[in-house]
Coordinates of C-alpha atoms in Angstrom, one line a residue:
X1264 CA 4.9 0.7 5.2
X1265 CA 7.7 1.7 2.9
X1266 CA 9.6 4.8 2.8
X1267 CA 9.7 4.5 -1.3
X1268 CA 8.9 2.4 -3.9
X1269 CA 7.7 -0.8 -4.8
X1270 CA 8.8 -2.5 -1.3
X1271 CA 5.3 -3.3 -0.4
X1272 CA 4.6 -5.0 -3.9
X1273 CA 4.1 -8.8 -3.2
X1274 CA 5.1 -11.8 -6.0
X1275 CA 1.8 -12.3 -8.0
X1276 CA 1.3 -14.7 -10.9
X1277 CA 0.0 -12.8 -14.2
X1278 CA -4.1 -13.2 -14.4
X1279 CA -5.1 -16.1 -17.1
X1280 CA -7.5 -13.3 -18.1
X1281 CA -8.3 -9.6 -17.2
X1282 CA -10.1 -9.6 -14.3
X1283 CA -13.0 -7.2 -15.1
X1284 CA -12.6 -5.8 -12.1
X1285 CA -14.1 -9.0 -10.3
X1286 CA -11.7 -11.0 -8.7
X1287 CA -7.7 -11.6 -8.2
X1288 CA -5.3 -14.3 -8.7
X1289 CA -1.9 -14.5 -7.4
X1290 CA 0.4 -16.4 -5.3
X1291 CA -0.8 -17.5 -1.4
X1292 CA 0.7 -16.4 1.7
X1293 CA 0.8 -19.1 4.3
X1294 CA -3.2 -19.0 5.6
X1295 CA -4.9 -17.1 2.7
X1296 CA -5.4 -20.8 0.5
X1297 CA -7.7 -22.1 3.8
X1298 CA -9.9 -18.9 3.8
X1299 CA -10.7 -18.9 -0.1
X1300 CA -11.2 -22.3 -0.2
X1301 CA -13.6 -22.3 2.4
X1302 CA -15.3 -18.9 0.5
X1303 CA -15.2 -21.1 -2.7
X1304 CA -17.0 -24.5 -0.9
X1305 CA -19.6 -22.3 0.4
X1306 CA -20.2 -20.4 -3.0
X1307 CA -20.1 -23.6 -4.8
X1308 CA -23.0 -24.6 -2.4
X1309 CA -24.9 -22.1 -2.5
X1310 CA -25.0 -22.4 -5.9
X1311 CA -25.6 -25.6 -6.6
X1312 CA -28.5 -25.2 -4.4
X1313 CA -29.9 -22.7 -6.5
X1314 CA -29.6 -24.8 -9.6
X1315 CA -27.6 -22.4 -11.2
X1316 CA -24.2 -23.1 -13.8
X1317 CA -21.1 -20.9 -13.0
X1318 CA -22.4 -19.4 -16.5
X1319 CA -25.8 -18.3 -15.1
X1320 CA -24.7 -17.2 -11.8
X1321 CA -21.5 -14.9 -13.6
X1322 CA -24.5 -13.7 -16.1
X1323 CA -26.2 -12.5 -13.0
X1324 CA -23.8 -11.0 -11.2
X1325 CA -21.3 -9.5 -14.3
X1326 CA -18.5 -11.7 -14.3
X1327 CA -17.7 -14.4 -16.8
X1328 CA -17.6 -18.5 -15.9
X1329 CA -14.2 -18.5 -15.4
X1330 CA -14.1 -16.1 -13.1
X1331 CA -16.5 -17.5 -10.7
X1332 CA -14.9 -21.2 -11.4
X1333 CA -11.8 -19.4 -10.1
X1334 CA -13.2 -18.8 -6.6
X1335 CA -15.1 -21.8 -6.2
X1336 CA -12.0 -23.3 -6.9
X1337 CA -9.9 -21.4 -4.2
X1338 CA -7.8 -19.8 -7.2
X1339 CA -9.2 -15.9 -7.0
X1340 CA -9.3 -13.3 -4.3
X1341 CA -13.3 -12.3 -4.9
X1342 CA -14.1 -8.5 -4.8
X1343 CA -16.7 -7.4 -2.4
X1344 CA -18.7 -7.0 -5.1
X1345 CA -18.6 -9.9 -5.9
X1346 CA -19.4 -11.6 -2.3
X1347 CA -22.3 -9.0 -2.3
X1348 CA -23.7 -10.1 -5.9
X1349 CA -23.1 -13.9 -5.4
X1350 CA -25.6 -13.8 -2.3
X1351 CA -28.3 -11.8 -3.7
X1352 CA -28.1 -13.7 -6.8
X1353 CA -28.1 -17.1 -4.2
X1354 CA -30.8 -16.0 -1.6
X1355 CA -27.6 -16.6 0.9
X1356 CA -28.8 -13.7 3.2
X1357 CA -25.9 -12.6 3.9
X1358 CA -24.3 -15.9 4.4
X1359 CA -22.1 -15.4 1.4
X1360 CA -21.5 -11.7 2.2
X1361 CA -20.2 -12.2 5.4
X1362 CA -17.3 -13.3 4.0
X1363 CA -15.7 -10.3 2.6
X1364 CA -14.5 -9.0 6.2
X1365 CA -12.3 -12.2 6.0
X1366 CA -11.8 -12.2 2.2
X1367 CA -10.2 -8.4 2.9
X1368 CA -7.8 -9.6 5.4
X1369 CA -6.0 -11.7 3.1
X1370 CA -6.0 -9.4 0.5
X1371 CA -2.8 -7.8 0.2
X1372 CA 0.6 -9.7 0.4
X1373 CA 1.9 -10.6 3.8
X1374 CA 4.4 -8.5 4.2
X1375 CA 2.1 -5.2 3.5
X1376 CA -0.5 -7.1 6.4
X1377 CA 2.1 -7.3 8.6
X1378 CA 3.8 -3.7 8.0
X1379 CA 0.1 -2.3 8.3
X1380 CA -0.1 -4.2 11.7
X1381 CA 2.7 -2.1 12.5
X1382 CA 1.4 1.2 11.6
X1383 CA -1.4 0.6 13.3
X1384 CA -0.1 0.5 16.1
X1385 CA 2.3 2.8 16.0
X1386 CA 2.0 6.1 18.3
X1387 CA 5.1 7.6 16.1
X1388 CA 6.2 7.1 13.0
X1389 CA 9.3 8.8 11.2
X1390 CA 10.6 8.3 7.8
X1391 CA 13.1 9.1 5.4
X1392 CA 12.4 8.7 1.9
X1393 CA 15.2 8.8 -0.8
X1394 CA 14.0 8.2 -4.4
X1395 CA 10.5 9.5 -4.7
X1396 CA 7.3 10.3 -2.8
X1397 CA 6.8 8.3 0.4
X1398 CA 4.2 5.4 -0.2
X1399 CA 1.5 7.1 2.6
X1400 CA 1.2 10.3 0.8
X1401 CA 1.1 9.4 -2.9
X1402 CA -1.6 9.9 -4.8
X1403 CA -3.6 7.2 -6.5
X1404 CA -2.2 8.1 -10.7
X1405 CA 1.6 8.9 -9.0
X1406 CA 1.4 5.3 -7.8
X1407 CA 0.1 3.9 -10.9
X1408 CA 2.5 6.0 -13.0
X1409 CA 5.8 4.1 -10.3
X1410 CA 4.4 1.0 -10.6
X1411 CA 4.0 0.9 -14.2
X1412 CA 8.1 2.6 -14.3
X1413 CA 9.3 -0.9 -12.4
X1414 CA 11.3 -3.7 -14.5
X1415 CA 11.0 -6.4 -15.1
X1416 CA 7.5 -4.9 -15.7
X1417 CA 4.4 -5.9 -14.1
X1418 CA 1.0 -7.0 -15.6
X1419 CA -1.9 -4.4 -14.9
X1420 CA -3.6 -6.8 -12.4
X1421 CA -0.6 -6.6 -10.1
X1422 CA -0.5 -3.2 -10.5
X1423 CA -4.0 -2.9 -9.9
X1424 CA -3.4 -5.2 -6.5
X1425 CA -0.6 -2.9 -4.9
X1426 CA -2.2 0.2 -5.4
X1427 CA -5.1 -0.8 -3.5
X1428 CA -2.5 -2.4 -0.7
X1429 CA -1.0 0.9 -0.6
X1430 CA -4.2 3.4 -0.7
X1431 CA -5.7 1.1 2.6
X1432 CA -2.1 1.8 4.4
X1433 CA -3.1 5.9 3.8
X1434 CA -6.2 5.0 6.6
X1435 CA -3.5 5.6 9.1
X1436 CA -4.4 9.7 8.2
X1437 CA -7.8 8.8 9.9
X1438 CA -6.2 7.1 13.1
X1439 CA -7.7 8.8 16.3
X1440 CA -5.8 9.4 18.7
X1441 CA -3.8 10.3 15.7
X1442 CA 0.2 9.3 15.7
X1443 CA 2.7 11.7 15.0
X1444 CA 4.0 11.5 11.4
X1445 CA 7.6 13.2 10.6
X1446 CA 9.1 12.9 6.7
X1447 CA 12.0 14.0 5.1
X1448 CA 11.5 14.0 1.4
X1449 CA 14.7 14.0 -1.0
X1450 CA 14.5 17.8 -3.5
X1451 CA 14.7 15.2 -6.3
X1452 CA 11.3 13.7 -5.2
X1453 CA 9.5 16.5 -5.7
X1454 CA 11.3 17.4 -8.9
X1455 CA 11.2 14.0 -11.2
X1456 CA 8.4 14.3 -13.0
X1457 CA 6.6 10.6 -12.1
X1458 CA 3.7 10.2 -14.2
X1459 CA 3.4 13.8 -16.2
X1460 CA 3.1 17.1 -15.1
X1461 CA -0.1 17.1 -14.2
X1462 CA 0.3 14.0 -12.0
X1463 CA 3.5 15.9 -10.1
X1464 CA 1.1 19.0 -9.5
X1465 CA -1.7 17.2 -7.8
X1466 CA 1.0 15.3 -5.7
X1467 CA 2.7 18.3 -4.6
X1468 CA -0.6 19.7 -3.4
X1469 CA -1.1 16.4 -1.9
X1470 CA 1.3 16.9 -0.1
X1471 CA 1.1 20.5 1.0
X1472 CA -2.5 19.3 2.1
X1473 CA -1.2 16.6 4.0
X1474 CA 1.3 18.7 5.3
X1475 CA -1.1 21.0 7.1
X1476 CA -1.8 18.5 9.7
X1477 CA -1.1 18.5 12.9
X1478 CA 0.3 15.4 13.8
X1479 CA 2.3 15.4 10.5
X1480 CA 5.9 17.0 9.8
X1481 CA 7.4 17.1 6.5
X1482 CA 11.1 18.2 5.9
X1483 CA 12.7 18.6 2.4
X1484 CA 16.5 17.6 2.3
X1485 CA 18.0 20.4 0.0
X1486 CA 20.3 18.7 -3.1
X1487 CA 22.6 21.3 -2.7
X1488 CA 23.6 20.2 1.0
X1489 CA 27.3 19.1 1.3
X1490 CA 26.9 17.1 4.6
X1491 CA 24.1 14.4 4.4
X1492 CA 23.7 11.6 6.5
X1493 CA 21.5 9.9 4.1
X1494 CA 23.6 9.0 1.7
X1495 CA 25.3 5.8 3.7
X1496 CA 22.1 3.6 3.1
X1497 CA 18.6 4.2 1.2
X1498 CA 15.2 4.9 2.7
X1499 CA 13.9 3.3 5.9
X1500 CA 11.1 3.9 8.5
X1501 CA 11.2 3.9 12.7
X1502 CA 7.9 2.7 14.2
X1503 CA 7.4 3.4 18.0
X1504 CA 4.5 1.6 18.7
X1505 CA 2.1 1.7 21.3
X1506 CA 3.0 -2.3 22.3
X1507 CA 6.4 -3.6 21.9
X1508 CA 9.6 -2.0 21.0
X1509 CA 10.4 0.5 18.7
X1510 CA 11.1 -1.2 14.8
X1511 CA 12.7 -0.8 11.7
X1512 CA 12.3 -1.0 8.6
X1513 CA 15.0 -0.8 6.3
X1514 CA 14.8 -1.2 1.9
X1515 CA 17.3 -2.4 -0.3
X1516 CA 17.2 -3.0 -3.9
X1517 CA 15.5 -6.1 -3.7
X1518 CA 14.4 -6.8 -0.5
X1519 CA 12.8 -5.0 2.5
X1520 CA 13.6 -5.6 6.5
X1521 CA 11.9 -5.1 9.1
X1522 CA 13.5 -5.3 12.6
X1523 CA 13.6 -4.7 15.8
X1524 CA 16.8 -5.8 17.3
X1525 CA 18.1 -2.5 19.1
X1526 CA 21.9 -2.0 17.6
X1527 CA 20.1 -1.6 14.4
X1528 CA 17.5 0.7 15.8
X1529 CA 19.6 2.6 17.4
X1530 CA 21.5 3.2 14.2
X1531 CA 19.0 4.5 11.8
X1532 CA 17.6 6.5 14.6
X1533 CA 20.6 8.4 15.3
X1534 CA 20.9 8.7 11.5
X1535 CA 17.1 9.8 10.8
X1536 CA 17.8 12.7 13.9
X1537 CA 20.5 14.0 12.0
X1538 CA 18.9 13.8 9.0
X1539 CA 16.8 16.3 10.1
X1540 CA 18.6 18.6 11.4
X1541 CA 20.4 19.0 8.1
X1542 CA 17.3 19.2 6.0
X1543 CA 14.6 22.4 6.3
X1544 CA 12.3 23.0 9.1
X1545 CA 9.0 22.3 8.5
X1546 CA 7.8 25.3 7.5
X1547 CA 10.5 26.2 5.7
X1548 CA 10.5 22.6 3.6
X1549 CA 6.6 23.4 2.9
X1550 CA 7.6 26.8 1.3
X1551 CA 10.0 25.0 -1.0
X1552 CA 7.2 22.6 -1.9
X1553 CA 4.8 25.3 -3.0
X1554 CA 7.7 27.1 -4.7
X1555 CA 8.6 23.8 -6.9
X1556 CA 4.5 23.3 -7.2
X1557 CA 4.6 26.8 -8.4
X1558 CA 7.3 25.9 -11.0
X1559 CA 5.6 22.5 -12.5

């Protein structure tokens, strides 16, 4: 997970052609080439056994030749849709479906997999987030609306790509027993209008609903405080997980860290404790998000 922005955004190659929503190219992690070209051998098969050209089988299902050339080639991350169309359209029974649990793993660039492992498992999370709304409460158009803010810009399917990443990280809301959540959100997050006004309005009831929880606690560091702890680095997480030691993670401009070596730890926890003891309580910090909701 990411305390702000576009940390959990993996390298992806632009699309040879829009996607219609079918499938998704970009560059491997270390593993993912193995499992879609062992999807794309078995689609090929299946195919051929049907006597079908990539044209007739992407008439069938909605998606173009190319598209299903892609896969079979090991090139495209297919949707489930996809999967589920291919195997009707084959008379796999469910030999070509049964795929998508493994297709979904590889998904989403390592690094999200691997921070998602980590909030999985976590029994407490706490974060501070600096520059705008932390990734696990954003709405679906505020992310858009960052994404598409980020420069050098990024085509639509990569946009497209992290959005999902970061909307399957917000399952961690459904988590029973559930974790407990703590956040301190920057004033200026709640103030710069990402996306519109309408955008900031449905985010700021966002997070008031979210805020309701009761395994969630979200603080609001004031601007106008003159003693801030925050300001020596930018926005990080702790993770206490159930198994392991407790971990960091840590963003920079360019790169993010994750780490559990306990000098390091032990810094940004003794900074995140005093950050919130300098920023509202938590019923205090959801007052001040109604009253700035109240004034978008």
């Amino acid at each position: 997970m990411t305390a702000g922005g576009t940390a959990d955004a993996g390298a992806v190659t632009g699309a040879e052609e829009p996607d219609d929503d079918g499938v998704e190219e970009q560059d491997w992690d270390e593993g993912t080439s193995e499992t879609l070209e062992a999807v794309g051998r078995h689609l090929r098969k299946w195919r051929e056994r049907a006597g079908l050209s990539r044209a007739e089988l992407g008439e069938q299902i909605g998606y173009t030749e190319h598209q299903v050339e892609a896969v079979e080639r090991g090139r495209r991350i297919p949707k489930p849709a996809f999967l589920d169309g291919s195997d009707v359209a084959l008379g796999a029974d469910g030999m070509i479906a049964e795929f998508k649990k493994d297709v979904e793993q590889v998904r989403y660039p390592k690094k999200v997999r691997d921070l998602t492992r980590l909030e999985t498992d976590a029994a407490e999370m706490g974060a501070y987030a600096a520059h705008h709304i932390h990734g696990l409460f954003q709405t679906e158009e505020y992310m858009r609306a960052l994404y598409r803010m980020h420069r050098p810009m990024l085509d639509e399917d990569h946009i497209e790509r992290n959005v999902s990443a970061r909307l399957a990280r917000q399952r961690v809301f459904e988590r029973r027993p559930a974790p407990f959540l703590s956040f301190v959100q920057e004033e200026i997050t709640l103030r710069r209008p990402v996306g519109g006004r309408m955008v900031m309005r449905n985010q700021l009831e966002r997070l008031l609903e979210v805020g309701q929880l009761r395994n969630v606690e979200i603080q609001v560091m004031p601007t106008d405080r003159e003693d801030h702890a925050g300001l020596s680095g930018g926005s990080f997480m702790l993770l206490d997980p159930h198994h392991g030691p407790k971990v960091a993670h840590a963003e920079g401009a360019l790169f993010s860290r994750v780490t559990s070596e306990r000098k390091h730890v032990r810094v940004l926890e003794a900074r995140y404790g005093i950050i919130r003891a300098q920023a509202l309580n938590p019923r205090e910090s959801l007052a001040f998000i109604d009253k700035v909701l109240g004034e978008t």
